[in-house]
Short mmCIF file of C-alpha atoms in Angstrom, two decimals:
data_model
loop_
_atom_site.label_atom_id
_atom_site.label_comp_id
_atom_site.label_asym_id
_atom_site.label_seq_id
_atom_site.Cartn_x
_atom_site.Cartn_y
_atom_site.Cartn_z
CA UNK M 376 -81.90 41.50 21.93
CA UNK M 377 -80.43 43.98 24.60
CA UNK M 378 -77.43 44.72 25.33
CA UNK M 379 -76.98 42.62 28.20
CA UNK M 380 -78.10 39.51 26.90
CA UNK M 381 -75.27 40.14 24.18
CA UNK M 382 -72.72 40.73 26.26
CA UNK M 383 -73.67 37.56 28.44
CA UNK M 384 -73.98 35.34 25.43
CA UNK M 385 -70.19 36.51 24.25
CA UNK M 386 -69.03 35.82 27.77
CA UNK M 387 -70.80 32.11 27.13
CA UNK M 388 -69.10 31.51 23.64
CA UNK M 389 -65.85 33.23 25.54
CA UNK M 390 -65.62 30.47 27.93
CA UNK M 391 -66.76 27.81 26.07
CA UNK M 392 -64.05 28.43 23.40
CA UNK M 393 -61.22 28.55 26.13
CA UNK M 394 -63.05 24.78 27.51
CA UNK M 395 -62.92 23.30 24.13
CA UNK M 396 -59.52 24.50 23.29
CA UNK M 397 -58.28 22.57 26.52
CA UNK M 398 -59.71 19.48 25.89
CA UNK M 399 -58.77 19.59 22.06
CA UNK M 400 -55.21 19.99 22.88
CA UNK M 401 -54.75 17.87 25.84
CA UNK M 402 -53.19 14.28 25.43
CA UNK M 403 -55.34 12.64 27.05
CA UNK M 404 -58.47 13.59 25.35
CA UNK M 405 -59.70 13.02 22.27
CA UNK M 406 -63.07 14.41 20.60
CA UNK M 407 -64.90 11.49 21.53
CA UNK M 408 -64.08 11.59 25.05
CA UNK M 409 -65.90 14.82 26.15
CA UNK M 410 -69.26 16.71 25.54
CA UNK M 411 -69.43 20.39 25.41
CA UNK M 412 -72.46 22.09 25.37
CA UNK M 413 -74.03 25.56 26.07
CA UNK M 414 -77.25 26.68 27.54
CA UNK M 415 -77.99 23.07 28.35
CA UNK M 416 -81.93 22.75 29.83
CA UNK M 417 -82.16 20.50 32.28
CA UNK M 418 -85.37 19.95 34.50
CA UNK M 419 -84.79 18.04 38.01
CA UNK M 420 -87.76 17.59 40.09
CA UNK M 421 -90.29 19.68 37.95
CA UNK M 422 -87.76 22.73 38.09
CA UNK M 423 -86.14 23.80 34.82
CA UNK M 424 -82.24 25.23 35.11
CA UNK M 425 -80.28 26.52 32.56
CA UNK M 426 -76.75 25.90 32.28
CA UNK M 427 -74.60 28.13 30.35
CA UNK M 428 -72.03 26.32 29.54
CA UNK M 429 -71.97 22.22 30.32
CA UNK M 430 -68.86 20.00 29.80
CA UNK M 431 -68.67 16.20 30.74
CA UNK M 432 -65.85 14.24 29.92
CA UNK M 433 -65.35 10.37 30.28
CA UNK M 434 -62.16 9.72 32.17
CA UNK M 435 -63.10 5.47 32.34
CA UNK M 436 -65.69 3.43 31.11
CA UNK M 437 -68.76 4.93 33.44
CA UNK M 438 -67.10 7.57 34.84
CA UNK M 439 -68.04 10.86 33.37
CA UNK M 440 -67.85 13.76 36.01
CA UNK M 441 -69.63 17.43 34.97
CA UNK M 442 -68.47 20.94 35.41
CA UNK M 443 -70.94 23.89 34.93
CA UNK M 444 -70.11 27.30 34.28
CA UNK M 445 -72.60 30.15 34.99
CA UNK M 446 -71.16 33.27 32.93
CA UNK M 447 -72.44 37.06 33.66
CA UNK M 448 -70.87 39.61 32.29
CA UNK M 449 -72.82 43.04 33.79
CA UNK M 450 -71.61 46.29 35.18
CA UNK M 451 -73.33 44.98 38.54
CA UNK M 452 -71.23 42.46 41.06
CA UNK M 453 -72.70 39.15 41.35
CA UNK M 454 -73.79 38.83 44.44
CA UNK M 455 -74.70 36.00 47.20
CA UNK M 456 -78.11 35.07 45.86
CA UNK M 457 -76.67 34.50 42.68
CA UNK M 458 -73.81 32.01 44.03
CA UNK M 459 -76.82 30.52 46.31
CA UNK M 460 -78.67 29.82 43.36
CA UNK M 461 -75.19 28.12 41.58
CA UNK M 462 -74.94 26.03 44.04
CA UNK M 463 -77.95 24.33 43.52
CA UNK M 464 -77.19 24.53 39.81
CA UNK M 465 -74.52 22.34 40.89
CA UNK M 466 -76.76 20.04 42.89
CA UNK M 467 -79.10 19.54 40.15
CA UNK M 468 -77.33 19.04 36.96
CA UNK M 469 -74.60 16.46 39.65
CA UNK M 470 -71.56 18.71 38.90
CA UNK M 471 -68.56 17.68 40.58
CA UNK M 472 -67.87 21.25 40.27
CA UNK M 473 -68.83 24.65 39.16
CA UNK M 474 -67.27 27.85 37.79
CA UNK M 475 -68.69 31.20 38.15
CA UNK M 476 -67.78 33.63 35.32
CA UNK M 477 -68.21 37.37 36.31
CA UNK M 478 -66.40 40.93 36.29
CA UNK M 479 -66.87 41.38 39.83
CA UNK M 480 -68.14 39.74 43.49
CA UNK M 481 -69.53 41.30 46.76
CA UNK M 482 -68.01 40.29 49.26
CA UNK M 483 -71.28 38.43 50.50
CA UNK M 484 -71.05 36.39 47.24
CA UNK M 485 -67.32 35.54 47.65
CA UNK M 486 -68.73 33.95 51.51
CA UNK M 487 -71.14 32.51 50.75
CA UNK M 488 -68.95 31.03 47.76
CA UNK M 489 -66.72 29.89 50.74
CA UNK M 490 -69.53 27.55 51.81
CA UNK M 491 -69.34 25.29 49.03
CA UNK M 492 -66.35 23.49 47.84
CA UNK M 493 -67.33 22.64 44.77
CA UNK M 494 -67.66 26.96 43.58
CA UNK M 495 -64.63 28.65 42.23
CA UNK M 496 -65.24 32.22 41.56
CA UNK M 497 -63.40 33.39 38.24
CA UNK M 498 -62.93 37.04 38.10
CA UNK M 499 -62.60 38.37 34.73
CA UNK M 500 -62.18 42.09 32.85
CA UNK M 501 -63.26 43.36 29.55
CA UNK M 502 -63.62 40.55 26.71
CA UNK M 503 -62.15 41.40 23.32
CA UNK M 504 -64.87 40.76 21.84
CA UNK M 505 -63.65 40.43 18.09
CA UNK M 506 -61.59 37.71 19.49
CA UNK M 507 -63.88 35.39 20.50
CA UNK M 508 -63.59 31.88 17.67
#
């Protein structure tokens, strides 16, 4: 496995860790109530997209609203095509909203991030990695 793909998958349990801990310790959730998962596959339309980390939780009876995170953790900025590509993450999996995990943006990516509501770009800096639950 290379080093990248490492790094990217301890960004994933990273952020998935900090999810679950939320919804564990909020009052008004219980276990049952939410569904975390990571690299969910979905396939809309004949495309596949993976989602690195998915989370649904039921606020009422029928009412479960998603939030996807996409999580890169590279030397390299993401970049616009990357938050282009998000956003229809965000289409296809019916997010009400999506989180983008990264060390760094260009400032094309944080526009273009501008241009959908439902994308907020989390910064973030080196992970203690020996840390991570």
């Amino acid at each position: 496995m290379t080093q990248d793909i490492l790094k990217g998958k301890q960004l994933e349990r990273s952020v998935e860790a900090i999810e679950r801990a939320i919804l564990e310790t909020s009052p008004m959730y219980n276990e049952n109530m939410f569904r975390l998962e990571s690299r969910n596959i979905i396939v809309v339309d004949g495309v596949k997209h993976e989602i690195d980390v998915w989370v649904e939780v039921e606020i009422a009876k029928g009412y479960n609203p998603v939030f996807i995170f996409e999580c890169r953790n590279r030397v390299e900025k993401a970049d616009k095509n990357d938050i282009i590509v998000f956003s229809e993450k965000i289409d296809a999996s019916q997010a009400q909203h999506g989180f983008f995990v990264a060390r760094s943006f260009t400032r094309y990516a944080e526009a273009q991030a501008k241009k959908d509501s439902r994308v907020t770009l989390l910064p973030v800096t080196e992970l203690p990695v020996e840390e991570i639950p």
